mmCIF file of C-alpha atoms and ligand atoms in Angstrom:
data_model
loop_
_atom_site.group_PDB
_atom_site.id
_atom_site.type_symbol
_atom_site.label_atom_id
_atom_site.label_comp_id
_atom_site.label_asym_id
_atom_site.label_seq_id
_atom_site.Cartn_x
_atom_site.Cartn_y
_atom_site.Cartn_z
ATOM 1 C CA UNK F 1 109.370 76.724 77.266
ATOM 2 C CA UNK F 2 105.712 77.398 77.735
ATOM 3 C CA UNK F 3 104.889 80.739 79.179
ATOM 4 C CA UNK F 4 102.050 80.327 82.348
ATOM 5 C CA UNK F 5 101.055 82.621 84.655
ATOM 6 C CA UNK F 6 103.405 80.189 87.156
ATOM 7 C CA UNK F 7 106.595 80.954 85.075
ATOM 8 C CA UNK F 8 105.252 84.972 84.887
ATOM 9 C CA UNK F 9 104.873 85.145 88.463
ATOM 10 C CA UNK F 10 108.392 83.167 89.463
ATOM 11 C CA UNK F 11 110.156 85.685 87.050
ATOM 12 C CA UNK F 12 108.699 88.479 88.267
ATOM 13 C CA UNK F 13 109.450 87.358 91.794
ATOM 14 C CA UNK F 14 113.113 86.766 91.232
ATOM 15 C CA UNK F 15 113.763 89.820 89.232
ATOM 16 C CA UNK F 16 111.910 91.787 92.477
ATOM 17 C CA UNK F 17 114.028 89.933 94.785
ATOM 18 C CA UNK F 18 117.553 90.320 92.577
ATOM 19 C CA UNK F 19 117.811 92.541 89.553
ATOM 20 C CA UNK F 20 115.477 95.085 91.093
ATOM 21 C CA UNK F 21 116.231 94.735 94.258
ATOM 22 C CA UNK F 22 117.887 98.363 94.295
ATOM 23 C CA UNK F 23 115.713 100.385 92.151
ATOM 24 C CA UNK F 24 112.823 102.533 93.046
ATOM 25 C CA UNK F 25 110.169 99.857 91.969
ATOM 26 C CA UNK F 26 108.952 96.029 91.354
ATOM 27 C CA UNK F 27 107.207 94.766 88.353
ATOM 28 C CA UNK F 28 103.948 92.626 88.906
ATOM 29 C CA UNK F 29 101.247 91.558 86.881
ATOM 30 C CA UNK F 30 97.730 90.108 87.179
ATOM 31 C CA UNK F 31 95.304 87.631 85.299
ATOM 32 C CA UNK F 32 92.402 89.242 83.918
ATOM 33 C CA UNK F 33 89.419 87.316 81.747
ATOM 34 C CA UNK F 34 91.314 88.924 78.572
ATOM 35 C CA UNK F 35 94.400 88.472 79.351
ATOM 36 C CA UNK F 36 97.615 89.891 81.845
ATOM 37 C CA UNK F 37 98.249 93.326 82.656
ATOM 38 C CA UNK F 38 101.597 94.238 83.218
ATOM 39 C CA UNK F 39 102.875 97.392 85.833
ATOM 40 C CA UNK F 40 105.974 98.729 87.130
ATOM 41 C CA UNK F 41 104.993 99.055 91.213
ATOM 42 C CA UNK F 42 107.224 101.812 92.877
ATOM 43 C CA UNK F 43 108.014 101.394 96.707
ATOM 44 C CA UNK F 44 106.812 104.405 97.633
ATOM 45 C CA UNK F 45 103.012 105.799 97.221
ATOM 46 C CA UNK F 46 103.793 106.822 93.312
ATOM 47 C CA UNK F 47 100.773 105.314 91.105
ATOM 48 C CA UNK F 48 102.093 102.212 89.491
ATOM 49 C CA UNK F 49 102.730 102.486 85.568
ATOM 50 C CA UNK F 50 100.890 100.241 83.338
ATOM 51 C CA UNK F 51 103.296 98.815 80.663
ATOM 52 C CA UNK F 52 100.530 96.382 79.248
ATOM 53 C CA UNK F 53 96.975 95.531 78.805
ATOM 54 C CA UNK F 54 95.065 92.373 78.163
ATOM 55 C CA UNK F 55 98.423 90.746 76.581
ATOM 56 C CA UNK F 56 99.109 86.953 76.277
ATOM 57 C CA UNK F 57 101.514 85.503 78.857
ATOM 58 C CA UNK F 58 104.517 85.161 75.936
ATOM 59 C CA UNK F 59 104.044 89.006 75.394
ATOM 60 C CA UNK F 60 103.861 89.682 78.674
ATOM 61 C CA UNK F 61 106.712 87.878 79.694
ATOM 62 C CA UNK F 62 108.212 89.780 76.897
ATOM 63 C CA UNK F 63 107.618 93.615 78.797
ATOM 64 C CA UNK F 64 109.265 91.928 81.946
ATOM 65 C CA UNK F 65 112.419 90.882 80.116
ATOM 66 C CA UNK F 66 112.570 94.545 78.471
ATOM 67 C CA UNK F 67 111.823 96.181 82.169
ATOM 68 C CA UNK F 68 114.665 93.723 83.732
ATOM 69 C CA UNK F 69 116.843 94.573 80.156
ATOM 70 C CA UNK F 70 116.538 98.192 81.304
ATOM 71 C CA UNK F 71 117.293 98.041 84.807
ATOM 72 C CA UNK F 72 120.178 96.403 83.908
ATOM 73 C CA UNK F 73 121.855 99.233 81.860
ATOM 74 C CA UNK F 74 120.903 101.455 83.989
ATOM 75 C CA UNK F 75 122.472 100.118 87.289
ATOM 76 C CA UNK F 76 125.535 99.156 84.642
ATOM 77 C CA UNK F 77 125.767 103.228 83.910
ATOM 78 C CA UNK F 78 125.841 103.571 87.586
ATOM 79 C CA UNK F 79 122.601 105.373 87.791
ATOM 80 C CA UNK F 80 120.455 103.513 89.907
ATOM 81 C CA UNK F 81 119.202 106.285 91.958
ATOM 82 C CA UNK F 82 116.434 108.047 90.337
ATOM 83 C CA UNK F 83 117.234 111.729 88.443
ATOM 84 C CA UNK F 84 113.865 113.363 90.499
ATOM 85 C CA UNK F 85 112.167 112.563 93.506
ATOM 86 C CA UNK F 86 108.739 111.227 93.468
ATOM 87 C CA UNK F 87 105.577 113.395 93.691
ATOM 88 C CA UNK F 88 104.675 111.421 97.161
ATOM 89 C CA UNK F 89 108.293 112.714 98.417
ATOM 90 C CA UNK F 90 107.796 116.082 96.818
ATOM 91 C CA UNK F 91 104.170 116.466 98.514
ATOM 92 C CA UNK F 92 105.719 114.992 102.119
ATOM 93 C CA UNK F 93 108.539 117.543 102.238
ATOM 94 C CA UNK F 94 105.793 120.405 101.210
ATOM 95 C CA UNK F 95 107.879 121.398 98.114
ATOM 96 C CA UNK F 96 110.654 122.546 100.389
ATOM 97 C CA UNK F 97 113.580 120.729 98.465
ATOM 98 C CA UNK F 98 115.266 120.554 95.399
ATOM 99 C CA UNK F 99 113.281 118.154 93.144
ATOM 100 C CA UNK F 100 116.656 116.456 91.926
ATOM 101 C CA UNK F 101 119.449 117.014 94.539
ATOM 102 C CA UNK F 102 116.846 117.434 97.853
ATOM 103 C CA UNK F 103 118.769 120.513 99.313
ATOM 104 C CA UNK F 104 116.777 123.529 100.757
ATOM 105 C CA UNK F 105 119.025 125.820 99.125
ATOM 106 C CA UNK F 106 115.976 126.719 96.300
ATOM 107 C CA UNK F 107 114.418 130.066 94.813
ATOM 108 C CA UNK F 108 110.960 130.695 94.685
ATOM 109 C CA UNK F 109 110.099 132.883 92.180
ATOM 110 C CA UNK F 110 107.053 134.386 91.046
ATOM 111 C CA UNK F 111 103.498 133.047 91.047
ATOM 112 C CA UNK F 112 101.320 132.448 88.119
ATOM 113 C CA UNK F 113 97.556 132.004 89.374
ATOM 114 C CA UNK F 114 95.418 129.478 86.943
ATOM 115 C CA UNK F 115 92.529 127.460 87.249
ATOM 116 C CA UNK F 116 92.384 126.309 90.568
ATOM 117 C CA UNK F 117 95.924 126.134 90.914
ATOM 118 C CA UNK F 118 99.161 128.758 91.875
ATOM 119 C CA UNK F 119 102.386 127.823 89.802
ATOM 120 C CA UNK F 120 105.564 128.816 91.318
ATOM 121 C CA UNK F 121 108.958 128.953 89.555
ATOM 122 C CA UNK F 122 111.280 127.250 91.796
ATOM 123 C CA UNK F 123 115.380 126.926 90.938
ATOM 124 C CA UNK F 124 117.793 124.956 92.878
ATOM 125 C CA UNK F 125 120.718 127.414 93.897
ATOM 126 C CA UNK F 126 123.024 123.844 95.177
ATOM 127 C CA UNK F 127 122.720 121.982 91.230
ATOM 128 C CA UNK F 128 120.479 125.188 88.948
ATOM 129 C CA UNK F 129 117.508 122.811 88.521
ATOM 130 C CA UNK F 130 114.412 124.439 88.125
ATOM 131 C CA UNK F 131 110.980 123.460 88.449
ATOM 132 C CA UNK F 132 107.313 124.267 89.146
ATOM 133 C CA UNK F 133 105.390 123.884 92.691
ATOM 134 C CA UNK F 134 101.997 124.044 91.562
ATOM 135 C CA UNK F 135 99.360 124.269 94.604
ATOM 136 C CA UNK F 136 95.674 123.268 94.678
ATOM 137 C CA UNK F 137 92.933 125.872 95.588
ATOM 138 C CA UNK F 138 91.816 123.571 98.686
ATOM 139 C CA UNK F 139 89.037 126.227 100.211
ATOM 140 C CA UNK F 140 87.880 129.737 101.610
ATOM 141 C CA UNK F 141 88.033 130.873 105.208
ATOM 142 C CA UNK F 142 85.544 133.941 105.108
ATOM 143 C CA UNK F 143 86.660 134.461 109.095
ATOM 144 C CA UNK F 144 89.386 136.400 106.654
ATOM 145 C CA UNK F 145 86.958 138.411 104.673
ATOM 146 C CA UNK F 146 86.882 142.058 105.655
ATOM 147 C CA UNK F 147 83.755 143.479 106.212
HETATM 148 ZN ZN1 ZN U 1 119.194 120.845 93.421
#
């Protein structure tokens, strides 16, 4: 069968609606002049992953199959529920949580100033993950500065 951009977008619809229903994202793609671009779309504000670029519809169709493929095995190994949360989740819970298991139980550890940025060593004390919290320099407030 002849792969269009109908047949694409019917496939991608059903595997949104069905296999993917219960994952963390979709799978979409668009039209361009040279050709479709294929992404993985997550449901929350994470920036969608770009699996292919100006691809013909057969190949394209081909990235969808292997995206659905994986989904697959992974709901069949009974991990459908992602290993870390998202940075979007991470950033709304102000680094509070675990990164893996969400619990408030964590360490912060020391701080490691860089380039516009403060990296903390974080550890989960609930399941010993560890991580870095790395925060932005955002500003000065010289009503602070001693004079
Ligand atoms: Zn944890």
């Amino acid at each position: 069968m002849k792969v269009t951009e109908k047949t694409l977008k019917a496939r991608c619809t059903e595997l949104n609606l069905a296999a993917l229903r219960d994952t963390t994202f979709g799978i979409s793609f668009e039209r361009f002049p040279k050709g479709y671009t294929v992404e993985i779309k997550y449901r929350d504000a994470t920036l969608p992953q770009v699996l292919a670029v100006e691809v013909t519809a057969s190949e394209a169709q081909a990235v969808i199959e292997g995206v659905a493929a994986g989904a697959a095995a992974v709901k069949a190994a009974g991990a459908v529920k992602p290993e870390y949360i998202t940075m979007e989740t991470f950033t709304r819970q102000a680094g509070a949580r675990c990164v893996k298991c969400q619990s408030k139980d964590i360490v912060l550890a020391h701080l490691t100033a860089g380039a516009g940025t403060i990296t903390q060593l974080c550890s989960c004390s609930r399941c010993g993950q560890t991580w870095d919290s790395v925060y932005a320099l955002s500003h000065f407030d010289y009503g602070a500065v001693a004079v």
